[in-house]
Coordinates of C-alpha atoms in Angstrom, one line a residue:
M1 CA 10.7 7.5 -12.4
S2 CA 7.5 9.5 -12.6
E3 CA 5.8 10.3 -9.4
E4 CA 3.2 7.6 -8.5
H5 CA -0.1 9.4 -7.9
Y6 CA -2.5 7.3 -5.9
L7 CA -5.2 10.0 -6.0
E8 CA -6.9 11.3 -9.1
L9 CA -9.8 13.3 -10.3
C10 CA -12.6 11.5 -12.1
E11 CA -12.3 11.4 -15.9
S12 CA -15.8 12.8 -16.5
P13 CA -16.2 16.0 -14.4
V14 CA -19.3 18.1 -14.2
Q15 CA -18.7 21.3 -16.2
F16 CA -20.6 24.5 -15.3
E17 CA -20.3 28.2 -16.0
H18 CA -17.1 29.3 -14.4
A19 CA -16.9 32.1 -11.8
S20 CA -15.7 34.8 -14.3
S21 CA -19.0 34.7 -16.1
V22 CA -21.4 34.4 -13.1
N23 CA -21.9 36.3 -9.9
N24 CA -21.9 33.4 -7.5
V25 CA -21.4 29.6 -7.5
F26 CA -23.2 27.5 -4.9
F27 CA -22.8 23.8 -4.1
D28 CA -25.6 21.6 -2.6
E29 CA -24.0 18.6 -0.9
A30 CA -27.4 16.7 -0.6
N31 CA -28.1 16.6 -4.4
K32 CA -24.4 17.1 -5.5
Q33 CA -25.5 20.0 -7.6
V34 CA -23.7 23.2 -8.6
F35 CA -25.8 26.4 -8.9
A36 CA -24.2 29.1 -11.2
V37 CA -26.2 32.3 -10.4
R38 CA -26.0 35.4 -12.7
S39 CA -27.9 38.5 -11.5
G40 CA -28.8 41.7 -13.2
G41 CA -32.3 42.5 -14.3
A42 CA -33.6 38.9 -13.8
T43 CA -31.6 36.3 -11.9
G44 CA -30.4 33.5 -14.3
V45 CA -29.6 30.2 -12.7
V46 CA -28.0 27.1 -14.3
V47 CA -28.0 23.9 -12.2
K48 CA -25.8 20.9 -13.0
G49 CA -25.1 17.7 -11.1
P50 CA -23.2 14.5 -11.8
D51 CA -26.4 12.5 -12.5
D52 CA -28.0 15.3 -14.6
K53 CA -27.6 14.6 -18.3
N54 CA -28.7 18.1 -19.1
S55 CA -28.4 21.4 -17.1
I56 CA -31.5 22.8 -15.5
A57 CA -31.7 26.5 -16.5
F58 CA -34.3 29.0 -15.3
R59 CA -34.8 32.7 -14.4
M60 CA -36.1 34.3 -11.1
D61 CA -37.1 37.8 -10.2
D62 CA -34.1 39.7 -8.9
K63 CA -35.1 40.3 -5.3
G64 CA -31.6 40.8 -3.9
E65 CA -28.4 38.9 -3.7
V66 CA -28.8 35.1 -3.4
K67 CA -27.2 33.9 -0.1
C68 CA -28.1 30.2 -0.4
I69 CA -30.0 28.1 -3.1
K70 CA -30.9 24.4 -3.0
F71 CA -33.4 22.0 -4.6
S72 CA -35.4 19.6 -2.4
I73 CA -34.7 15.9 -3.1
G74 CA -35.8 15.1 -6.7
N75 CA -35.7 18.8 -7.8
K76 CA -39.3 19.2 -6.8
I77 CA -39.1 22.5 -4.8
L78 CA -36.5 25.2 -5.0
A79 CA -35.6 27.1 -1.8
V80 CA -33.7 30.5 -2.1
Q81 CA -32.4 32.6 0.8
R82 CA -31.9 36.3 0.0
T83 CA -32.3 37.9 3.4
S84 CA -31.4 37.0 7.0
K85 CA -35.1 36.7 7.9
S86 CA -36.8 34.5 5.3
V87 CA -36.6 31.8 2.7
D88 CA -38.4 31.8 -0.7
F89 CA -39.9 28.8 -2.4
I90 CA -40.6 28.0 -6.1
N91 CA -42.5 24.9 -7.3
F92 CA -40.8 22.8 -10.0
I93 CA -43.5 20.1 -9.9
P94 CA -45.2 19.9 -13.3
D95 CA -48.7 21.5 -13.4
Y96 CA -48.1 23.3 -10.0
P97 CA -48.1 27.1 -9.9
H98 CA -44.6 28.6 -10.3
T99 CA -45.3 31.7 -8.3
E100 CA -42.8 32.3 -5.4
F101 CA -44.0 32.0 -1.8
S102 CA -42.1 32.8 1.3
Q103 CA -41.6 31.8 4.9
E104 CA -40.1 34.0 7.7
C105 CA -38.3 32.4 10.7
K106 CA -40.6 32.3 13.7
M107 CA -38.1 33.4 16.4
K108 CA -38.1 37.2 16.9
N109 CA -34.9 39.1 16.1
A110 CA -33.3 35.8 14.8
S111 CA -31.1 35.7 11.7
V112 CA -31.3 32.8 9.3
L113 CA -27.8 31.3 9.0
G114 CA -29.0 28.8 6.3
F115 CA -31.3 25.9 5.6
C116 CA -31.3 22.2 4.7
W117 CA -33.8 20.0 3.0
T118 CA -34.4 16.9 5.1
N119 CA -37.1 15.4 2.7
W120 CA -38.6 16.3 -0.6
N121 CA -41.1 18.6 1.2
E122 CA -39.4 19.1 4.7
I123 CA -36.9 21.9 5.4
V124 CA -35.1 23.0 8.5
F125 CA -34.1 26.7 9.0
I126 CA -31.0 27.2 11.1
T127 CA -31.0 30.6 12.9
D128 CA -28.6 32.1 15.4
Q129 CA -31.3 31.3 18.0
G130 CA -32.1 27.7 17.1
I131 CA -33.7 25.5 14.5
E132 CA -37.2 25.4 12.9
L133 CA -38.5 22.3 11.0
Y134 CA -41.1 23.1 8.4
Q135 CA -43.3 21.1 6.0
V136 CA -43.9 22.7 2.6
F137 CA -47.2 22.3 0.7
P138 CA -46.4 23.1 -2.9
D139 CA -50.0 22.7 -4.1
K140 CA -51.2 25.3 -1.5
R141 CA -48.0 27.4 -1.7
S142 CA -47.9 27.3 2.1
V143 CA -45.5 26.3 4.8
K144 CA -46.3 24.8 8.3
L145 CA -44.0 24.7 11.3
I146 CA -43.6 21.1 12.6
K147 CA -41.1 21.6 15.5
S148 CA -38.6 24.1 16.8
Q149 CA -35.7 24.1 19.3
S150 CA -34.2 27.2 20.9
L151 CA -30.5 27.4 21.5
S152 CA -27.7 29.8 20.7
V153 CA -26.0 28.9 17.4
N154 CA -22.7 30.0 16.0
W155 CA -22.6 27.9 12.8
Y156 CA -23.9 24.6 11.6
Q157 CA -23.0 21.6 9.4
Y158 CA -25.4 19.0 7.9
C159 CA -24.6 15.5 6.8
P160 CA -27.3 14.5 4.1
E161 CA -26.3 10.9 4.1
T162 CA -27.3 10.4 7.8
A163 CA -29.7 13.4 8.1
V164 CA -27.7 14.7 11.1
L165 CA -27.4 18.4 11.8
L166 CA -24.5 19.7 13.9
L167 CA -24.9 23.0 15.7
S168 CA -22.0 24.9 17.3
T169 CA -23.0 26.5 20.6
S170 CA -21.2 28.2 23.5
G171 CA -18.8 31.1 23.6
Q172 CA -15.8 29.2 22.1
G173 CA -18.1 27.3 19.7
N174 CA -16.7 24.0 20.8
V175 CA -19.8 22.6 22.4
L176 CA -21.6 20.7 19.6
Q177 CA -25.3 19.8 19.6
P178 CA -26.4 17.2 17.0
F179 CA -29.9 16.6 15.8
V180 CA -31.2 13.8 13.6
F181 CA -34.2 14.0 11.3
R182 CA -36.5 11.0 10.6
N183 CA -39.8 10.9 8.8
G184 CA -40.8 14.4 9.8
T185 CA -39.5 14.2 13.3
L186 CA -36.6 16.0 14.9
S187 CA -34.6 14.2 17.7
K188 CA -32.0 15.7 19.9
M189 CA -28.8 13.6 20.2
T190 CA -26.3 13.8 23.1
K191 CA -24.2 17.0 22.9
F192 CA -20.5 16.8 23.3
E193 CA -17.4 19.0 23.6
I194 CA -14.5 19.3 21.2
E195 CA -11.2 19.5 23.1
L196 CA -9.4 22.7 22.0
P197 CA -5.6 23.1 22.1
V198 CA -4.3 24.6 25.3
V199 CA -2.9 28.2 24.7
P200 CA -1.2 30.6 27.2
K201 CA -3.6 32.9 29.0
P202 CA -5.2 35.4 28.4
A203 CA -5.4 34.1 24.8
K204 CA -8.6 32.1 23.9
L205 CA -9.3 29.8 21.0
S206 CA -12.6 29.3 19.4
L207 CA -13.7 26.4 17.2
S208 CA -14.0 27.4 13.5
E209 CA -16.5 25.9 11.1
R210 CA -13.6 25.4 8.7
D211 CA -12.0 23.0 11.1
I212 CA -15.0 20.6 11.3
A213 CA -16.4 18.1 8.9
M214 CA -18.9 15.3 9.2
A215 CA -18.6 12.0 7.2
T216 CA -19.5 8.3 7.2
I217 CA -16.5 6.0 7.5
Y218 CA -17.0 2.2 7.4
G219 CA -20.7 2.8 8.0
Q220 CA -20.2 4.9 11.1
L221 CA -20.7 8.7 11.4
Y222 CA -17.7 10.7 12.6
V223 CA -17.1 14.4 13.4
M224 CA -13.6 15.3 12.1
Y225 CA -11.8 18.1 13.9
L226 CA -8.7 19.6 12.3
K227 CA -6.7 20.5 15.4
H228 CA -4.0 23.1 14.8
H229 CA -1.5 23.1 17.7
S230 CA -0.1 26.3 19.0
R231 CA 3.6 26.9 18.3
T232 CA 4.4 26.9 22.0
A233 CA 2.9 23.3 22.4
N234 CA 5.2 20.3 22.8
S235 CA 3.9 18.7 19.6
P236 CA 3.7 21.6 17.1
S237 CA 2.3 19.4 14.3
A238 CA -1.4 19.5 13.4
E239 CA -3.7 16.4 13.7
V240 CA -7.2 15.3 12.8
V241 CA -9.2 14.1 15.7
L242 CA -12.2 11.8 14.9
Y243 CA -15.2 11.8 17.3
H244 CA -17.5 8.9 16.8
L245 CA -21.1 10.1 16.8
P246 CA -23.5 7.1 17.4
R247 CA -27.3 7.5 17.0
E248 CA -27.7 6.7 20.7
G249 CA -25.1 7.2 23.5
L250 CA -22.2 9.5 24.0
C251 CA -20.0 10.9 21.3
K252 CA -16.4 9.9 22.1
K253 CA -13.0 10.8 20.7
S254 CA -12.0 7.6 18.9
H255 CA -9.1 8.2 16.5
V256 CA -6.2 10.7 16.0
L257 CA -4.6 11.1 12.6
K258 CA -1.0 12.5 12.9
L259 CA -0.3 15.0 10.1
N260 CA 3.4 15.6 11.1
T261 CA 3.3 19.2 9.7
T262 CA 1.5 22.5 10.0
G263 CA -0.4 24.8 7.7
K264 CA -3.8 24.9 6.0
F265 CA -5.6 21.6 5.4
A266 CA -8.8 20.3 3.8
L267 CA -10.5 16.9 4.3
N268 CA -12.2 14.4 2.0
I269 CA -13.4 10.8 2.4
V270 CA -12.8 8.4 -0.4
D271 CA -13.4 4.6 -0.2
N272 CA -13.5 4.8 3.6
L273 CA -10.1 6.6 3.6
V274 CA -9.6 10.0 5.2
V275 CA -7.8 12.1 2.7
V276 CA -6.0 15.2 4.1
H277 CA -5.0 17.9 1.6
H278 CA -2.1 20.1 2.5
Q279 CA -2.3 23.5 0.8
S280 CA 1.3 24.8 0.9
T281 CA 2.9 21.6 -0.4
Q282 CA -0.1 20.7 -2.7
T283 CA 0.1 17.1 -1.6
S284 CA -2.4 14.8 0.1
L285 CA -2.1 12.1 2.7
I286 CA -4.4 9.1 3.2
Y287 CA -5.4 7.4 6.5
D288 CA -7.2 4.2 7.2
I289 CA -8.8 4.1 10.7
H290 CA -9.1 0.3 10.5
L291 CA -5.4 -0.2 10.2
R292 CA -3.6 -0.5 13.5
E293 CA -0.1 0.9 14.1
P294 CA 1.8 -1.5 16.4
D295 CA 4.3 1.1 17.6
C296 CA 1.6 3.8 18.2
A297 CA -0.8 4.5 21.0
L298 CA -4.2 3.0 20.6
N299 CA -6.1 4.5 17.7
T300 CA -3.3 6.9 16.7
H301 CA -2.7 6.7 13.0
Q302 CA 0.2 7.6 10.7
P303 CA -0.4 8.1 7.0
V304 CA -0.8 4.8 5.1
L305 CA 1.5 6.0 2.3
P306 CA 3.9 8.8 1.6
A307 CA 2.4 12.2 0.7
R308 CA 1.7 12.6 -3.0
S309 CA 0.0 15.2 -5.2
I310 CA -3.4 14.5 -6.9
H311 CA -2.8 13.3 -10.5
P312 CA -3.0 16.5 -12.5
Y313 CA -6.2 17.0 -14.6
R314 CA -5.4 18.4 -18.1
I315 CA -7.3 21.8 -18.0
P316 CA -5.9 25.3 -18.4
L317 CA -5.7 26.8 -14.9
T318 CA -6.1 30.5 -14.4
D319 CA -4.0 32.6 -12.1
S320 CA -6.9 32.8 -9.6
S321 CA -7.4 29.0 -9.6
S322 CA -8.5 27.7 -6.3
W323 CA -10.2 24.5 -5.2
S324 CA -13.0 24.0 -2.7
V325 CA -13.5 20.7 -1.0
F326 CA -16.9 19.2 -0.1
Q327 CA -17.9 16.0 1.7
P328 CA -17.4 13.2 1.1
D329 CA -15.3 13.2 -2.1
I330 CA -16.1 16.4 -4.1
I331 CA -13.6 19.0 -5.3
I332 CA -14.8 22.1 -7.1
S333 CA -12.9 24.6 -9.1
A334 CA -15.3 27.6 -9.4
S335 CA -12.7 29.6 -11.4
E336 CA -12.5 26.9 -14.1
G337 CA -16.1 25.6 -13.8
Y338 CA -15.4 22.0 -12.9
L339 CA -16.8 19.6 -10.3
W340 CA -14.8 16.4 -9.8
Y341 CA -15.1 13.2 -7.7
L342 CA -11.8 12.4 -6.0
Q343 CA -10.8 8.7 -6.6
V344 CA -8.1 6.4 -5.2
K345 CA -5.9 4.6 -7.7
L346 CA -4.8 1.3 -6.2
P347 CA -2.0 0.1 -8.6
P348 CA 0.5 2.9 -7.6
T349 CA 0.1 2.0 -3.9
V350 CA 1.7 -1.4 -4.4
N351 CA 5.2 0.0 -4.8
L352 CA 4.8 2.6 -2.1
Q353 CA 4.2 0.1 0.7
Q354 CA 7.0 -2.4 1.1
D355 CA 5.3 -4.3 4.0
K356 CA 3.1 -6.7 2.0
G357 CA 1.1 -7.7 5.1
K358 CA 0.1 -4.0 5.7
L359 CA -0.4 -3.5 2.0
M360 CA -2.8 -6.5 1.9
D361 CA -4.7 -5.1 5.0
F362 CA -5.1 -1.8 3.1
L363 CA -6.1 -3.3 -0.2
L364 CA -8.7 -5.8 1.2
R365 CA -10.7 -2.8 2.5
R366 CA -10.8 -1.0 -0.9
R367 CA -13.7 -1.1 -3.4
D368 CA -12.0 -2.2 -6.6
C369 CA -9.2 -4.3 -5.1
K370 CA -9.4 -7.8 -6.7
M371 CA -7.0 -7.5 -9.7
V372 CA -4.6 -5.4 -7.7
I373 CA -4.5 -8.0 -4.9
L374 CA -3.9 -10.8 -7.4
S375 CA -1.1 -8.8 -9.1
V376 CA 0.5 -8.3 -5.6
C377 CA 0.4 -12.1 -5.1
S378 CA 2.1 -12.7 -8.5
Q379 CA 4.7 -10.0 -7.6
I380 CA 5.6 -11.6 -4.3
L381 CA 6.1 -15.0 -6.0
E382 CA 8.3 -13.5 -8.8
G383 CA 11.4 -13.5 -6.5
G384 CA 11.3 -17.3 -6.3
E385 CA 13.1 -17.4 -3.0
R386 CA 12.3 -19.6 0.0
G387 CA 13.0 -16.6 2.2
S388 CA 9.8 -14.9 1.0
L389 CA 7.7 -17.9 2.2
P390 CA 6.7 -16.3 5.5
V391 CA 5.5 -13.2 3.5
V392 CA 3.6 -15.5 1.1
A393 CA 2.0 -17.3 4.1
T394 CA 0.9 -14.0 5.7
V395 CA -0.7 -12.9 2.5
F396 CA -2.5 -16.2 1.9
D397 CA -3.8 -16.2 5.5
K398 CA -5.2 -12.6 5.2
L399 CA -6.9 -13.5 1.9
N400 CA -8.4 -16.7 3.2
Q401 CA -9.7 -15.0 6.4
V402 CA -11.9 -12.8 4.3
Y403 CA -12.8 -15.7 2.0
K404 CA -13.8 -17.8 5.1
E405 CA -15.9 -15.0 6.6
Y406 CA -17.8 -14.7 3.3
L407 CA -18.4 -18.5 3.0
E408 CA -19.6 -18.6 6.7
A409 CA -22.0 -15.6 6.0
E410 CA -23.3 -17.4 2.9
Q411 CA -23.8 -20.6 4.8
M412 CA -25.7 -18.7 7.6
Y413 CA -27.9 -17.1 5.0
T414 CA -28.7 -20.4 3.3
L415 CA -29.6 -22.0 6.6
A416 CA -31.8 -19.1 7.5
M417 CA -33.6 -19.3 4.2
E418 CA -34.1 -23.1 4.6
S419 CA -35.5 -22.8 8.1
G420 CA -37.9 -20.1 7.0
P421 CA -38.6 -16.7 8.8
S422 CA -38.4 -16.8 12.6
R423 CA -39.8 -14.3 15.0
N424 CA -36.6 -13.5 16.7
S425 CA -34.3 -12.9 13.7
A426 CA -34.6 -9.8 11.5
A427 CA -34.9 -10.3 7.8
Q428 CA -31.7 -11.9 6.7
K429 CA -29.8 -10.2 3.9
R430 CA -27.8 -12.2 1.4
P431 CA -24.1 -11.4 2.1
V432 CA -22.6 -9.1 -0.6
R433 CA -19.6 -10.7 -2.3
T434 CA -17.1 -7.8 -2.4
Q435 CA -14.0 -7.7 -4.6
A436 CA -12.0 -8.6 -1.4
V437 CA -13.3 -12.2 -1.6
I438 CA -10.4 -13.9 -3.5
D439 CA -11.5 -17.6 -3.9
Q440 CA -9.5 -20.6 -5.0
S441 CA -10.6 -20.2 -8.6
D442 CA -9.2 -16.6 -8.7
M443 CA -5.9 -17.7 -7.2
Y444 CA -5.6 -20.7 -9.5
T445 CA -6.5 -18.8 -12.7
H446 CA -4.6 -15.5 -12.1
V447 CA -1.7 -16.6 -9.9
L448 CA -0.8 -20.2 -9.3
S449 CA -1.3 -21.9 -12.7
S450 CA 1.0 -19.4 -14.4
F451 CA 3.5 -19.5 -11.5
T452 CA 4.0 -23.2 -11.8
E453 CA 4.9 -22.8 -15.5
R454 CA 7.4 -20.0 -14.9
K455 CA 10.9 -20.9 -16.0
G456 CA 13.9 -20.3 -13.8
V457 CA 12.0 -20.8 -10.5
C458 CA 13.2 -23.5 -8.2
H459 CA 10.6 -26.4 -8.2
K460 CA 11.0 -26.8 -4.5
F461 CA 9.8 -23.2 -4.0
I462 CA 6.9 -23.8 -6.4
I463 CA 5.8 -26.9 -4.4
A464 CA 6.3 -25.1 -1.1
V465 CA 4.1 -22.2 -2.3
L466 CA 1.3 -24.5 -3.5
M467 CA 1.4 -26.4 -0.2
E468 CA 1.4 -23.1 1.7
Y469 CA -1.8 -22.1 0.0
I470 CA -3.4 -25.5 0.7
R471 CA -2.2 -25.2 4.4
S472 CA -3.8 -21.8 4.7
L473 CA -7.1 -23.0 3.2
N474 CA -7.1 -26.0 5.6
Q475 CA -6.3 -23.7 8.6
S476 CA -9.4 -21.6 7.6
Q477 CA -11.4 -24.8 7.3
I478 CA -12.1 -24.2 3.7
T479 CA -12.6 -27.3 1.5
V480 CA -9.7 -27.4 -1.0
Q481 CA -10.8 -27.7 -4.6
H482 CA -9.4 -30.8 -6.5
Y483 CA -7.8 -28.6 -9.2
L484 CA -5.3 -27.3 -6.6
Y485 CA -4.3 -30.8 -5.7
E486 CA -4.0 -31.6 -9.4
L487 CA -1.6 -28.7 -9.8
V488 CA 0.5 -30.1 -7.0
I489 CA 0.6 -33.6 -8.6
K490 CA 1.4 -32.3 -12.1
T491 CA 4.2 -30.1 -10.6
L492 CA 5.7 -33.1 -8.7
V493 CA 5.5 -35.4 -11.7
Q494 CA 7.0 -32.7 -14.0
H495 CA 10.0 -32.5 -11.7
N496 CA 10.2 -36.3 -11.1
R497 CA 9.4 -35.9 -7.4
F498 CA 7.6 -39.3 -7.2
Y499 CA 8.7 -40.1 -3.7
M500 CA 7.2 -36.8 -2.4
L501 CA 4.0 -37.6 -4.4
H502 CA 3.8 -41.0 -2.8
Q503 CA 4.3 -39.5 0.7
F504 CA 1.7 -36.8 0.1
L505 CA -0.9 -39.5 -0.9
Q506 CA 0.1 -42.0 1.7
Y507 CA -0.3 -39.4 4.5
H508 CA -3.4 -37.9 3.0
V509 CA -1.8 -34.4 2.5
L510 CA -3.7 -34.4 -0.7
S511 CA -7.4 -35.2 0.0
D512 CA -9.1 -38.1 -1.8
S513 CA -11.4 -37.2 -4.8
K514 CA -12.6 -38.9 -8.0
P515 CA -10.9 -36.4 -10.3
L516 CA -7.6 -36.9 -8.4
A517 CA -7.9 -40.7 -8.7
C518 CA -8.5 -40.3 -12.4
L519 CA -5.4 -38.1 -12.7
L520 CA -3.3 -40.7 -10.9
L521 CA -4.5 -43.4 -13.4
S522 CA -3.4 -41.2 -16.3
L523 CA 0.1 -41.1 -14.8
E524 CA 0.6 -44.9 -14.7
S525 CA 2.8 -44.9 -17.8
T526 CA 5.1 -42.3 -16.2
Y527 CA 4.9 -43.7 -12.7
P528 CA 3.5 -47.3 -12.5
P529 CA 2.7 -47.2 -8.7
A530 CA 0.1 -44.4 -9.5
H531 CA -2.3 -47.2 -10.7
Q532 CA -2.5 -48.8 -7.2
L533 CA -2.5 -45.4 -5.5
S534 CA -5.5 -44.5 -7.6
L535 CA -7.4 -47.7 -6.7
D536 CA -6.7 -47.3 -3.1
M537 CA -8.0 -43.7 -3.2
L538 CA -11.2 -44.8 -5.0
K539 CA -11.8 -47.6 -2.4
R540 CA -11.4 -45.1 0.4
L541 CA -14.0 -42.9 -1.3
S542 CA -16.5 -45.8 -1.1
T543 CA -18.9 -43.9 -3.4
A544 CA -16.6 -44.6 -6.4
N545 CA -17.4 -48.3 -7.0
D546 CA -18.4 -47.7 -10.7
E547 CA -15.1 -45.8 -11.3
I548 CA -13.0 -48.7 -9.8
V549 CA -14.8 -51.3 -12.0
E550 CA -14.2 -49.1 -15.1
V551 CA -10.5 -48.7 -14.1
L552 CA -10.0 -52.4 -13.6
L553 CA -11.8 -53.4 -16.9
S554 CA -9.8 -50.8 -18.8
K555 CA -6.7 -52.5 -17.6
Q556 CA -8.2 -56.0 -18.6
Q557 CA -8.2 -57.0 -15.0
V558 CA -11.6 -58.6 -15.5
L559 CA -11.4 -61.2 -12.7
G560 CA -10.1 -58.5 -10.3
A561 CA -13.2 -56.4 -11.2
L562 CA -15.5 -59.4 -10.6
R563 CA -13.9 -60.0 -7.2
F564 CA -14.3 -56.3 -6.3
I565 CA -18.0 -56.1 -7.1
R566 CA -18.6 -59.3 -5.1
S567 CA -16.7 -57.8 -2.2
V568 CA -18.9 -54.7 -2.2
G569 CA -22.1 -56.7 -2.8
S570 CA -22.9 -55.3 -6.2
H571 CA -22.6 -58.5 -8.3
D572 CA -26.4 -58.9 -8.7
N573 CA -26.8 -55.4 -10.2
V574 CA -23.9 -55.0 -12.6
S575 CA -24.2 -55.2 -16.4
A576 CA -23.1 -58.7 -17.6
R577 CA -22.5 -57.3 -21.1
K578 CA -19.8 -54.9 -19.8
F579 CA -17.8 -57.7 -18.3
L580 CA -18.3 -60.1 -21.2
D581 CA -17.1 -57.4 -23.6
A582 CA -14.0 -56.8 -21.6
A583 CA -13.3 -60.6 -21.3
Q584 CA -13.8 -61.1 -25.1
Q585 CA -11.4 -58.3 -25.9
T586 CA -8.6 -60.1 -23.9
S587 CA -8.8 -63.1 -26.4
D588 CA -8.3 -65.3 -23.3
Q589 CA -10.7 -68.2 -23.9
M590 CA -10.6 -69.6 -20.4
L591 CA -11.1 -66.1 -18.9
F592 CA -14.2 -65.6 -21.2
Y593 CA -15.5 -69.1 -20.1
T594 CA -15.1 -68.2 -16.4
V595 CA -16.8 -64.8 -16.7
F596 CA -19.7 -66.2 -18.8
R597 CA -20.3 -69.1 -16.4
S598 CA -20.2 -66.6 -13.5
F599 CA -23.1 -64.6 -14.9
Q600 CA -25.0 -67.8 -15.9
Q601 CA -24.8 -68.9 -12.3
R602 CA -26.0 -65.4 -11.2
N603 CA -29.0 -65.7 -13.6
Q604 CA -29.9 -69.1 -12.2
R605 CA -29.7 -67.9 -8.6
L606 CA -31.8 -64.8 -9.3
R607 CA -34.3 -66.0 -11.8
G608 CA -34.1 -69.9 -11.7
N609 CA -32.8 -69.8 -15.3
P610 CA -29.2 -69.4 -16.5
A611 CA -30.3 -67.8 -19.8
F612 CA -29.7 -64.1 -20.4
N613 CA -32.8 -61.8 -20.7
P614 CA -33.2 -60.0 -24.1
G615 CA -32.8 -56.7 -22.3
E616 CA -29.2 -57.6 -21.3
H617 CA -28.1 -57.6 -25.0
C618 CA -25.8 -60.6 -24.5
E619 CA -26.8 -62.5 -27.7
E620 CA -23.5 -62.1 -29.5
H621 CA -21.6 -63.3 -26.4
V622 CA -23.8 -66.5 -26.3
V623 CA -23.0 -67.1 -30.0
H624 CA -19.3 -66.6 -29.2
F625 CA -19.5 -69.0 -26.3
K626 CA -21.1 -71.7 -28.5
Q627 CA -18.5 -71.3 -31.1
L628 CA -15.7 -71.8 -28.6
F629 CA -17.1 -74.5 -26.3
G630 CA -20.2 -75.9 -28.1
E631 CA -23.8 -75.6 -27.2
Q632 CA -23.6 -78.6 -24.8
S633 CA -21.3 -76.4 -22.5
L634 CA -24.2 -73.9 -21.8
M635 CA -25.8 -74.3 -18.4
K636 CA -29.3 -75.8 -18.7
A637 CA -32.2 -74.5 -16.7
A638 CA -32.7 -76.6 -13.6
T639 CA -35.7 -79.0 -13.9
A640 CA -38.0 -79.7 -11.0

């Protein structure tokens, strides 16, 4: 069996000039752009990003080796660092002057470690002595200092998604100071310390930039620390420690991912999963911080699935091939000139996780999960054994919990919209229906209807599964759709389980509905008591009087229909023609006489005249009555 790769590189990578033909390749995480820089005479630059249909190519004066190069948001202004003292700017806004202008860092004797664009015209310089936030005026070709902060800096990392800058300070580099940028302002967040492994004295560890990454997981910002344990430690394996970094409040250690091995690692985030790449084995592990391990300490996580390599991408690899990893989900091969997005393939995960409850927890949190979840449901039912019912129940309950939460959110939204905007509540957003919402229609169409028709499966198991799904819906207080009840009834009838059907209806296991009552009527030829069961159901519905009349008339129970409409007080409003048609079709003359007289008496009582109005269209019935009983038998209008 071929290895099941659950990680793959996207099918349409960004291709750029590979490292053998250029001097340097840079990647800008904010714009997801690759800069291929070729120097010599003039500096040639080719920029390519995943959303760029065409490359951006231009030349710059060769003023020294390029250390860092990035466009501001929207490719409006280019910033280039060539020295440790300043950053150069070039306008890319149409009709603006293209001449370079420059800005030196303000702090004396400081070295610029790098820079980050925080807005289309705002940039922060990170120096070894602090940070400086500037506003760039492209029309004036000038730069203005907005704010600065002095502190000793070893290295930095920036998360463009949250506009949070992380600075490493202190001798060991493990005291981290975060800043957040908002609308031209710079705010200091609470600093925190990364807990380094204990090593025997006098040795000292320092925190390396390579062992830290920032990423958003399930909407929360985390600092991920790749902790390499010393060989003398009790637990020699490495681990990834996640520190939750809130906008306000303290940054706390919140999760530990056990790697169960040592070596060189790299981190990505894909679909809210932490992906850990292990260099020496060329395999990757995935972790889901929302999955709880019952046999592990709180918030300690083992890999969700066994280690697997990334599905190979068919390109010729050179001897010097090496991959660089960028947040959240980018892999770059500079030697081949490719940029890929890393993706999770869900179908292979199904056979790698035998615990279907855990598998469902995992799949329900993934982006493109619907069809895979439905295939798992079908797979579980394939066995056709009663022993798997507890597993089926667990899966149904997990699906319906998500379904219920969505329905409740939708209901809250509808109520909020109906009541209008209130002062206390923020603007209500319509809940997003994710692929994890598996409703009754999905289950009926893709799983249950085909399951009931499957040959070789015990009918008792089929009925048990259908009732298990209905139980789960009821437990979640979700109204069961009539087509599920119909599926139960058809299955019971197909296997001649009439006694069970009678019990289900008698004890209201199957909820009353007009479609269900009509289905029961259609079963009368197969199961005669179904007719009375249907009438009883329609009576209980109380809003189904018209349907009951139609049912009785179709069975030529005309007097029964008359008695029914009298019992519910509808005799004065019903169509006389409908009843007279039904009575005439029976060819029972005395029945026709009785019904005809009944409506004549109604007319007399309501209008003081037994004759039918022209609008009632009963002329042919009057003629028929005269032919049978003579004109003298017609009721005459009462005279004063």
